[in-house]
Short mmCIF file of C-alpha atoms in Angstrom, two decimals:
data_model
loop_
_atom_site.label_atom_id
_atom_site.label_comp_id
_atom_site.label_asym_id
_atom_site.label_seq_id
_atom_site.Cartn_x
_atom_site.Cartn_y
_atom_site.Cartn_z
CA UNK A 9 -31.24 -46.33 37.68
CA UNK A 10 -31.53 -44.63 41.46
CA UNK A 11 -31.79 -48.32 43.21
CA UNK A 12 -33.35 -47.94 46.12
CA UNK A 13 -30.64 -46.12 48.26
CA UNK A 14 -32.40 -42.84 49.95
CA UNK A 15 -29.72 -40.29 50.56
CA UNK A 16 -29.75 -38.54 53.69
CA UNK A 17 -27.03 -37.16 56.18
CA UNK A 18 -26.44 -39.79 58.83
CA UNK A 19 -23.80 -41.53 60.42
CA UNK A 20 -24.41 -45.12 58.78
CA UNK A 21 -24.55 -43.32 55.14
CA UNK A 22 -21.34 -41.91 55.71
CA UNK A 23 -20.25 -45.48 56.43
CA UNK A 24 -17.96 -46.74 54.25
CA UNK A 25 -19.80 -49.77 52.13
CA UNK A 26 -16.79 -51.94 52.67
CA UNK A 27 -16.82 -51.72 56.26
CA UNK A 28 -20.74 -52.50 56.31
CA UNK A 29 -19.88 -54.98 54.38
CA UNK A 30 -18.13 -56.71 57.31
CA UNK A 31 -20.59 -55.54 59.87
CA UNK A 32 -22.84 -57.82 58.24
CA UNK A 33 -20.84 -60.98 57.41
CA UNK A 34 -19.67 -60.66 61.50
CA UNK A 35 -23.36 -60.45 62.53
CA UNK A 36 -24.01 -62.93 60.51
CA UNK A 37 -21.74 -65.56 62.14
CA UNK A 38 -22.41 -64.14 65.55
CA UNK A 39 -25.75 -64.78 65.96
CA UNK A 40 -25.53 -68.39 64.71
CA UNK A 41 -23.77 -68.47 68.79
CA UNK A 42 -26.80 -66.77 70.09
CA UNK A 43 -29.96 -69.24 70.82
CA UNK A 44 -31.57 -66.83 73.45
CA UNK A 45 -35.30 -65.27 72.48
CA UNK A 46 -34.75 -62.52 74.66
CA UNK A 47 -31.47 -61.69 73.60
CA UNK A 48 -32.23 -61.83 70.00
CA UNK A 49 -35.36 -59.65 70.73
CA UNK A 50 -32.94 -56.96 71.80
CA UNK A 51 -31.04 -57.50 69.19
CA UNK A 52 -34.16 -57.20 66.59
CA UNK A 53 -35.22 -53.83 68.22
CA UNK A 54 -31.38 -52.62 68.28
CA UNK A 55 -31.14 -52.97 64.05
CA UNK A 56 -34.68 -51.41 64.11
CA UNK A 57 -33.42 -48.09 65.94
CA UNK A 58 -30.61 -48.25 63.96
CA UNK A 59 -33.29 -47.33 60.80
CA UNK A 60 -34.12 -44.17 63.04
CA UNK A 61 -30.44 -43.54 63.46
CA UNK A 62 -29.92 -43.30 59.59
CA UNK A 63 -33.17 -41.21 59.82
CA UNK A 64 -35.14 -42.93 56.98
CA UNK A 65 -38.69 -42.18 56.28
CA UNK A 66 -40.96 -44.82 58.65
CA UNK A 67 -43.40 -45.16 55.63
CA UNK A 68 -40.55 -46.24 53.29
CA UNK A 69 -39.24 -48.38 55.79
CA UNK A 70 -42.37 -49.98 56.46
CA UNK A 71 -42.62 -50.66 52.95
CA UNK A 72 -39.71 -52.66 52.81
CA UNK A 73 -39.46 -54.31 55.85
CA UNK A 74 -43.74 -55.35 55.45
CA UNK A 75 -42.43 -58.47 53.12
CA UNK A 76 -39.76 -59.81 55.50
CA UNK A 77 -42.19 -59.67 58.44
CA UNK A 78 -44.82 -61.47 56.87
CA UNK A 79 -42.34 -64.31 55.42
CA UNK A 80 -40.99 -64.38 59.18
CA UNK A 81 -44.34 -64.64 60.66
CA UNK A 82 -44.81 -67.61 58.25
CA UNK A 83 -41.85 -69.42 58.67
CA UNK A 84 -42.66 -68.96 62.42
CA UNK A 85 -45.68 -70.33 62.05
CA UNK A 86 -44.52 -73.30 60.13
CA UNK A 87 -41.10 -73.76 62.32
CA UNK A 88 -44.14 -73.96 65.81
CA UNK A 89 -45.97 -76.35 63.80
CA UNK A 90 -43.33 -78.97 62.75
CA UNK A 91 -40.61 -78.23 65.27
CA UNK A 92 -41.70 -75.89 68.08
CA UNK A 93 -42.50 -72.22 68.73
CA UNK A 94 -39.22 -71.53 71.19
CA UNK A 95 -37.26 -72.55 68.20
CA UNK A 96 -38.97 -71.30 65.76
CA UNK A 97 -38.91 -67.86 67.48
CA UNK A 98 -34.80 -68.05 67.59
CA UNK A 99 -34.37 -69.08 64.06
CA UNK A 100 -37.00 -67.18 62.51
CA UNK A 101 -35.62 -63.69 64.75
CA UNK A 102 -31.99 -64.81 63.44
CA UNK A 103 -32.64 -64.22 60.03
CA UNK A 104 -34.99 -61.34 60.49
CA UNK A 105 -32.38 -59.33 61.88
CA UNK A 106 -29.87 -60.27 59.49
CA UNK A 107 -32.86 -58.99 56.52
CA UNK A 108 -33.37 -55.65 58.87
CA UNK A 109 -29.43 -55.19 58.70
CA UNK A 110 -28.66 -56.25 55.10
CA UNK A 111 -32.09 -53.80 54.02
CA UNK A 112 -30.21 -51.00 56.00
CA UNK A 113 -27.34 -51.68 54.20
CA UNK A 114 -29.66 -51.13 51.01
CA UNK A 115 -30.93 -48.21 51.56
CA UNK A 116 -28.32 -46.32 52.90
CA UNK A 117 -25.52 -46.81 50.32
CA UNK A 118 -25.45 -45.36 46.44
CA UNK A 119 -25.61 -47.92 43.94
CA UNK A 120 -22.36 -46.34 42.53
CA UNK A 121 -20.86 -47.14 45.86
CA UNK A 122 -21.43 -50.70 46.47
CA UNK A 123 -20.47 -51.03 42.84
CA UNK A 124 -16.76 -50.45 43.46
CA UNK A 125 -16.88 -52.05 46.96
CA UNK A 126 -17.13 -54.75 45.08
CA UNK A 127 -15.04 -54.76 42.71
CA UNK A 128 -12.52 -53.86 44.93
CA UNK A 129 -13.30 -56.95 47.14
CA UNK A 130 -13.21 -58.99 43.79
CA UNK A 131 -8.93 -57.78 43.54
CA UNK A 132 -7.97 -61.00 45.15
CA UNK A 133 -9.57 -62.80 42.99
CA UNK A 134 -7.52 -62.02 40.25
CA UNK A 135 -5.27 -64.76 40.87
CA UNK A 136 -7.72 -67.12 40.23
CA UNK A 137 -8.69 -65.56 36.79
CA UNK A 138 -11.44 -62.74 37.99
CA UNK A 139 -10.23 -59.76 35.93
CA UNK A 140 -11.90 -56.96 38.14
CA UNK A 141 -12.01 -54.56 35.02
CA UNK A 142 -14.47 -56.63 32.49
CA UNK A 143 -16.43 -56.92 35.85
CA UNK A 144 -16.88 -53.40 36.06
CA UNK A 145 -17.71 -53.43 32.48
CA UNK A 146 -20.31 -55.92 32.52
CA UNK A 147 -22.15 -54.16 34.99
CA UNK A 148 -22.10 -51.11 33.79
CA UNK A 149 -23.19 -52.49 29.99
CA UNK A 150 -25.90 -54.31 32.23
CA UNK A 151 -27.21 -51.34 34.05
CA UNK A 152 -27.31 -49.06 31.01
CA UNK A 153 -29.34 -51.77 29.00
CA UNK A 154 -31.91 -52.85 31.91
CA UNK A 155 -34.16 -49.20 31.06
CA UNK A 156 -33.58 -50.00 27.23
CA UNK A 157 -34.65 -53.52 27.45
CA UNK A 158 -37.43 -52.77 29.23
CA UNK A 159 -38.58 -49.98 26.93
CA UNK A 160 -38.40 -52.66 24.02
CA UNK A 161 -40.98 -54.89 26.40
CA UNK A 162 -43.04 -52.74 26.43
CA UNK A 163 -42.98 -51.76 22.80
CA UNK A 164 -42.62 -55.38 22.13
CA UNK A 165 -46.34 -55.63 24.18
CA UNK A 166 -48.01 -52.61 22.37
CA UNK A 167 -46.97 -54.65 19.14
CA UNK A 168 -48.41 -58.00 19.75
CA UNK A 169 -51.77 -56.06 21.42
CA UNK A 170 -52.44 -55.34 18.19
CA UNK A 171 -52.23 -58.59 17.32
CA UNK A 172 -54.45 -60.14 20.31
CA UNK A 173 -50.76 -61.74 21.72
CA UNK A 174 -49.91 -59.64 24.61
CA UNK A 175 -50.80 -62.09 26.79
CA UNK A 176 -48.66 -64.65 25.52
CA UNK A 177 -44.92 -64.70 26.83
CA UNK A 178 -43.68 -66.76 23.98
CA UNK A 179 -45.06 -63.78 21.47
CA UNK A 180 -42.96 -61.73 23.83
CA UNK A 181 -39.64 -63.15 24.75
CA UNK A 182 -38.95 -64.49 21.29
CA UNK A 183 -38.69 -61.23 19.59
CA UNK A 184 -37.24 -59.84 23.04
CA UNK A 185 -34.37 -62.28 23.11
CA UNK A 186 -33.86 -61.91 18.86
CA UNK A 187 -33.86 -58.27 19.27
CA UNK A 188 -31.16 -58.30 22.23
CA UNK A 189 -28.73 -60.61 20.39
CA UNK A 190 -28.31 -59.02 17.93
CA UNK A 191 -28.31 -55.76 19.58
CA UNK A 192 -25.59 -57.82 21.10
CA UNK A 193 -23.54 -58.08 17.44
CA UNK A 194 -23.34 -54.70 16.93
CA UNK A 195 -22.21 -53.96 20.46
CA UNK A 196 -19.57 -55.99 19.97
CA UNK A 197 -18.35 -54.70 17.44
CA UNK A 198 -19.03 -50.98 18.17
CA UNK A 199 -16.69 -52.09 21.57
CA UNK A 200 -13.79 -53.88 19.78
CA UNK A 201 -13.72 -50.88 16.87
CA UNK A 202 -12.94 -48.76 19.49
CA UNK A 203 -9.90 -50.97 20.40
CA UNK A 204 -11.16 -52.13 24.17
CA UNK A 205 -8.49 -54.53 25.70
CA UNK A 206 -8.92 -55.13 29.34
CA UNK A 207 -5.90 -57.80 29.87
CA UNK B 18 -11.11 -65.96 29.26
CA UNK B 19 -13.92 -63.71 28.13
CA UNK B 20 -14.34 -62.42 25.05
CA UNK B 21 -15.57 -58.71 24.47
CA UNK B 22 -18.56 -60.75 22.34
CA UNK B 23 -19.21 -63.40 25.96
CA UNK B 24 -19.38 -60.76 27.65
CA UNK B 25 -21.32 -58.57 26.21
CA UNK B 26 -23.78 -61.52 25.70
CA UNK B 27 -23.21 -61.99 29.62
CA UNK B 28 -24.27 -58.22 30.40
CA UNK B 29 -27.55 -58.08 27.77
CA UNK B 30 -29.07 -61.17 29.24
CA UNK B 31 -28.62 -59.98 32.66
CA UNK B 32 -30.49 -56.80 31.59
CA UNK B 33 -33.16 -59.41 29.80
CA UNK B 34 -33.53 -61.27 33.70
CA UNK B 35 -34.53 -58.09 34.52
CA UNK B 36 -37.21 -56.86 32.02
CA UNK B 37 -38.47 -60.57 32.59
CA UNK B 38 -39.28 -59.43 36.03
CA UNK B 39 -41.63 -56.92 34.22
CA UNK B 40 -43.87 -59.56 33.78
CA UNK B 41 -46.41 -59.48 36.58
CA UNK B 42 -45.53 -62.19 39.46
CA UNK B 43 -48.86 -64.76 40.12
CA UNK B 44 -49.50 -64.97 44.19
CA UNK B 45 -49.92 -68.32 45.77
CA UNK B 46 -52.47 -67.95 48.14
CA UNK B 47 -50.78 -67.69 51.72
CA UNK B 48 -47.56 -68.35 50.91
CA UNK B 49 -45.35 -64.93 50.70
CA UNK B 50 -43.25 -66.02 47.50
CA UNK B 51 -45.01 -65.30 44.16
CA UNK B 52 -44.36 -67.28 40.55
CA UNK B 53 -42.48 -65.12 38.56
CA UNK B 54 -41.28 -65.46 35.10
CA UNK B 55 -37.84 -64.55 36.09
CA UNK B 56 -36.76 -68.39 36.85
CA UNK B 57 -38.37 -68.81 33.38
CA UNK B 58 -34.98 -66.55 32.52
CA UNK B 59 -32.74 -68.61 34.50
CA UNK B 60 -33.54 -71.88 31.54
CA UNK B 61 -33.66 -69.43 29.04
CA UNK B 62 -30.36 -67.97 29.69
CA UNK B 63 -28.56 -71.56 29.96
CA UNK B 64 -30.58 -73.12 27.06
CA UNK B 65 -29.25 -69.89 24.72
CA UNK B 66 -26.12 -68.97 25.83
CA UNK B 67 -24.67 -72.39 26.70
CA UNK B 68 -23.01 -73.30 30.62
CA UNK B 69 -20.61 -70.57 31.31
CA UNK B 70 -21.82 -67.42 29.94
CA UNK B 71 -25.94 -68.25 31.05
CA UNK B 72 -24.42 -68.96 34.15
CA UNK B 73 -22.54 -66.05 34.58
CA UNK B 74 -25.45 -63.84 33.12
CA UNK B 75 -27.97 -65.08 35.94
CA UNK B 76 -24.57 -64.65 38.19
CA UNK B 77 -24.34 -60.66 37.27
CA UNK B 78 -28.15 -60.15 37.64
CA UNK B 79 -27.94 -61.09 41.37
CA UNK B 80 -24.99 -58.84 41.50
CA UNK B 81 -27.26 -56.29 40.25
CA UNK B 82 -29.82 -57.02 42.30
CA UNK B 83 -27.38 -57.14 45.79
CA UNK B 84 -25.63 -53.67 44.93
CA UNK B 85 -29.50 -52.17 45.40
CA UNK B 86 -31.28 -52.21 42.18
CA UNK B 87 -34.40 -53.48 42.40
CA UNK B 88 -34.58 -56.08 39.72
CA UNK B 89 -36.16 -59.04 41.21
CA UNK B 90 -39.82 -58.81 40.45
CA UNK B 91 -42.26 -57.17 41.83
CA UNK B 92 -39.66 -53.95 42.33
CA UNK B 93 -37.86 -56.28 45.32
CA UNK B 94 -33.63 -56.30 45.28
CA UNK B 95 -31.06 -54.76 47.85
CA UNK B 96 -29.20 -57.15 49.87
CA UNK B 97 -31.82 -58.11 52.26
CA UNK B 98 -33.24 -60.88 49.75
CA UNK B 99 -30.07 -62.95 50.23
CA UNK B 100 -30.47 -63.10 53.23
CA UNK B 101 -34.55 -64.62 53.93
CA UNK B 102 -34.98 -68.55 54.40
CA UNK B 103 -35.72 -68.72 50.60
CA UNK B 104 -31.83 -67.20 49.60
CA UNK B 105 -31.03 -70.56 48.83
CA UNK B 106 -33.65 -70.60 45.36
CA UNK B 107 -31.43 -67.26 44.33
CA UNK B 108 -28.14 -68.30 44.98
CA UNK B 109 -29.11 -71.47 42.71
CA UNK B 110 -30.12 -69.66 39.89
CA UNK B 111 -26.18 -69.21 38.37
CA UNK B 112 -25.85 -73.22 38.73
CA UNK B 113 -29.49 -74.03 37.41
CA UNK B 114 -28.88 -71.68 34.55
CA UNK B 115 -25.30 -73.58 34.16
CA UNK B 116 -26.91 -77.18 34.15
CA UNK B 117 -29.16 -76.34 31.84
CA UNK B 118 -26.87 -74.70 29.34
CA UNK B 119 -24.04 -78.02 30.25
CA UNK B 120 -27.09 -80.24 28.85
CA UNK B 121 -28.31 -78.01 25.84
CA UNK B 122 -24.50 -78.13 25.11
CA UNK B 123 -24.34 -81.75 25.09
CA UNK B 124 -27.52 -82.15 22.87
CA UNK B 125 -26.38 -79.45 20.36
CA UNK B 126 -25.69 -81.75 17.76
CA UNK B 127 -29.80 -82.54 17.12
CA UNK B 128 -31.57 -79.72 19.87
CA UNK B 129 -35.00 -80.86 19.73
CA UNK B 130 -37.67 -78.93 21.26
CA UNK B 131 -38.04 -82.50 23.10
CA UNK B 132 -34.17 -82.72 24.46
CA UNK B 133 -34.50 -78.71 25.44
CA UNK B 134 -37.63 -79.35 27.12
CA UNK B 135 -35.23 -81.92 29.42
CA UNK B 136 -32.52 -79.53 29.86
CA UNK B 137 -34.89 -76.73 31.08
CA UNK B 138 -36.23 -78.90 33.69
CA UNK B 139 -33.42 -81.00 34.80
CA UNK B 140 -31.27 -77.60 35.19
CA UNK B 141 -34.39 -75.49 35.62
CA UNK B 142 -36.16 -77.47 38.24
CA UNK B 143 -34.42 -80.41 39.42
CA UNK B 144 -30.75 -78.26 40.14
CA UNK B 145 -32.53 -75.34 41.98
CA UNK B 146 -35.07 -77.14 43.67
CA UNK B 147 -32.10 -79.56 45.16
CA UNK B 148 -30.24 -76.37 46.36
CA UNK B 149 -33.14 -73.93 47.21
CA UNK B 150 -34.47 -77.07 49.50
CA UNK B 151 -31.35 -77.58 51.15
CA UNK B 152 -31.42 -74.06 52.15
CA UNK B 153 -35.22 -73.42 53.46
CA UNK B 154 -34.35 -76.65 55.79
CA UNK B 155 -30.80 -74.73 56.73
CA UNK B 156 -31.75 -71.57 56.83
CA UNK B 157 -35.35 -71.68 58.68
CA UNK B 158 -34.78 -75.01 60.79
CA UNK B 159 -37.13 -76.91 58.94
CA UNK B 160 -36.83 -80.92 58.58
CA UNK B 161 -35.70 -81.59 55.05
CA UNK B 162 -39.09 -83.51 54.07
CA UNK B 163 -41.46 -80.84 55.13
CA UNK B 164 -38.73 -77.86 53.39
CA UNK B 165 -39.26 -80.21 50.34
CA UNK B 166 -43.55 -80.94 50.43
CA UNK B 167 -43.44 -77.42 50.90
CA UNK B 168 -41.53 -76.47 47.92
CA UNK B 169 -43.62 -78.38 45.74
CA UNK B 170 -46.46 -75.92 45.58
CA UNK B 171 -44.71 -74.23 42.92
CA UNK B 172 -43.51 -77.46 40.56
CA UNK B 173 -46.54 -77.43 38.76
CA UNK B 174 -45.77 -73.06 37.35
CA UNK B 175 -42.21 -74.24 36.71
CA UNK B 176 -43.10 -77.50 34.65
CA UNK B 177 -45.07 -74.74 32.55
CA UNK B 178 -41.95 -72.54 32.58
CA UNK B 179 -39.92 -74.92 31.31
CA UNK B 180 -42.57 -75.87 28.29
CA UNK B 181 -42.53 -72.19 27.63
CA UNK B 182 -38.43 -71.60 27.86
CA UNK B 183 -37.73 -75.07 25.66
CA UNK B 184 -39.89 -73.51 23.11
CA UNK B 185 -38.74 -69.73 23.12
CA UNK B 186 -35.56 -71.45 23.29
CA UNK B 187 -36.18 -73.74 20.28
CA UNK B 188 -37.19 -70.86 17.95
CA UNK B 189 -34.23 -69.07 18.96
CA UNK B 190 -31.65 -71.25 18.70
CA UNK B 191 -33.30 -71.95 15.13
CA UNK B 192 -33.58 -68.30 13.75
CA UNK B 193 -30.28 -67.02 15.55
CA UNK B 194 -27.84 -69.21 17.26
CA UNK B 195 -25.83 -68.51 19.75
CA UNK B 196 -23.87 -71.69 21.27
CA UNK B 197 -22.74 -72.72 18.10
CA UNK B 198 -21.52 -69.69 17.17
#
């Protein structure tokens, strides 16, 4: 499972996650103060460059950027219709730069990475009953299952083709679902054998 | 407190969200948000694994899906998703998927297909459509009305998702029960 971090050598990927992290969250709750088009226009073009700076390939930049501009262009569209186009443009460029900032985010840090930022941000927690560890766990169960599970789709689909059912997601997820619990049993078992205690 | 067997059952149906998202999203027309079958998971996961642990399956898919896998279908995920006028329908997903599995937990003296069918589209529908609305009119300025008429495009693919979940669900919970157990 790559994700869809692209490595290169750049100041923002030798960011720490953490502290992008908090980049965010603060732009976030600064630009609810700013209500100026022009303002947030710089801003816009200022997370754009920002792509250049962590020299990522335009094309798969483009690619990932093409479905935020289109839902911006239609909430803008909607916004001018109901509301009004001067306000439409301010909240439709506030969360467009937020998308630009969070997809930079993306594609600049390893999966691995933003893994243990965080569970590391999920420490404090721990007072309220979060144990950090079967966190880490359950994510890393998940991420080693998602290829397997999706292998048994598909064989699951080749099965019920022969059968004239692939089309039908009942004839799918049924088996799917059986298949995964009790995959599930034997996990479980296979985890606790091995005398796993995370408390 | 977790059990090594909750969450394992947590982790597997987060990787099931995901190979859900296999299935290829439907379009509708000029709006940019496809029908997937990946809120179909969200009724699936409360109406099989009960309240807490669907809710904290659908919880550790968008964790997934924010660290930078893409998972969501059609191949979208990173951070960026959380962050659109349409966040709100995601971040609902963990409290749809809990509603549904509260209800299915309440009914699982007699679960009909009929009283799953209800918990699917109470939790399913009702819970995420009440938060995801609240959030296009928040996040995009909208007046709460027009985020609602708006949403309602995409009622008519979720009533079918819920038929669909209540009766995957149904044969499930028949041949190899989980909330009891």
């Amino acid at each position: 499972m790559l994700g869809l971090h692209i490595p290169r050598e750049s100041p923002l990927h030798a960011l720490a996650p953490g502290a992008k992290m908090l980049a965010l969250t603060l732009a976030a709750v600064g630009l609810i103060w700013v209500a100026d088009p022009r303002i947030l226009g710089i801003l816009q073009a200022a997370a754009l460059g920002l792509f250049a700076l962590a020299r990522l390939p335009p094309g798969e930049v483009a690619a990932q950027l093409r479905p935020v501009l289109l839902l911006g262009l239609f909430f803008f569209a909607v916004h001018a219709l109901l509301v009004g186009w001067e306000s439409g443009l301010v909240t439709v460029l506030r969360f467009t730069i937020l998308i630009s900032l969070a997809v930079l985010i993306t594609l600049t840090t390893r999966v691995s990475d933003m893994v243990e930022a965080l569970e590391r941000g999920l420490r404090p927690l721990r007072r309220v009953g979060v144990n950090p560890a079967k966190v880490g766990l359950m994510i890393s169960l998940a991420i080693r299952f998602v290829p397997l599970l999706i292998d048994l789709v598909r064989e699951i689909q080749a099965a019920q083709r022969s059968r004239g059912l692939e089309r039908s997601v009942t004839a799918v997820a049924v088996p799917l679902i059986v298949k995964t619990l009790r995959m599930a049993s034997v996990l479980t078992d296979a985890i606790e054998a091995r005398g796993y205690d995370p408390d | 407190m977790l059990t090594t067997r909750d969450m394992v059952h947590i982790a597997l149906f987060a990787a099931i969200m995901a190979a859900l998202g296999l299935m290829p999203p439907i379009p509708v027309g000029f709006i940019p948000v496809p029908i997937t079958a990946q809120s179909m998971g969200v009724m699936l996961a409360g109406s099989i694994l009960g309240a807490r642990r669907g809710g904290l399956a659908i919880l550790l898919f968008l964790a997934l899906v924010a660290v930078g896998l893409p998972l969501l279908s059609g191949g979208r995920g990173g951070l960026g998703v959380f962050f659109g006028p349409t966040a709100g329908f995601l971040l609902s997903w963990p409290v749809g998927a809990f509603a549904v599995g509260w209800l299915t937990e309440r009914f699982r003296a007699r679960l009909t297909f009929a009283r799953l069918l209800a918990a699917c589209a109470a939790g399913g529908i009702f819970v995420v459509y009440a938060i995801g609305i609240v959030g296009v009119s928040l996040i995009a300025g909208l007046p709460l009305f027009q985020a609602a008429a708006g949403s309602m495009v995409f009622i008519p693919g979720d009533l079918v998702k819920a038929v669909v979940a209540a009766f995957v669900a149904h044969t499930v919970n028949r041949s190899y029960p989980v909330i009891r157990g």
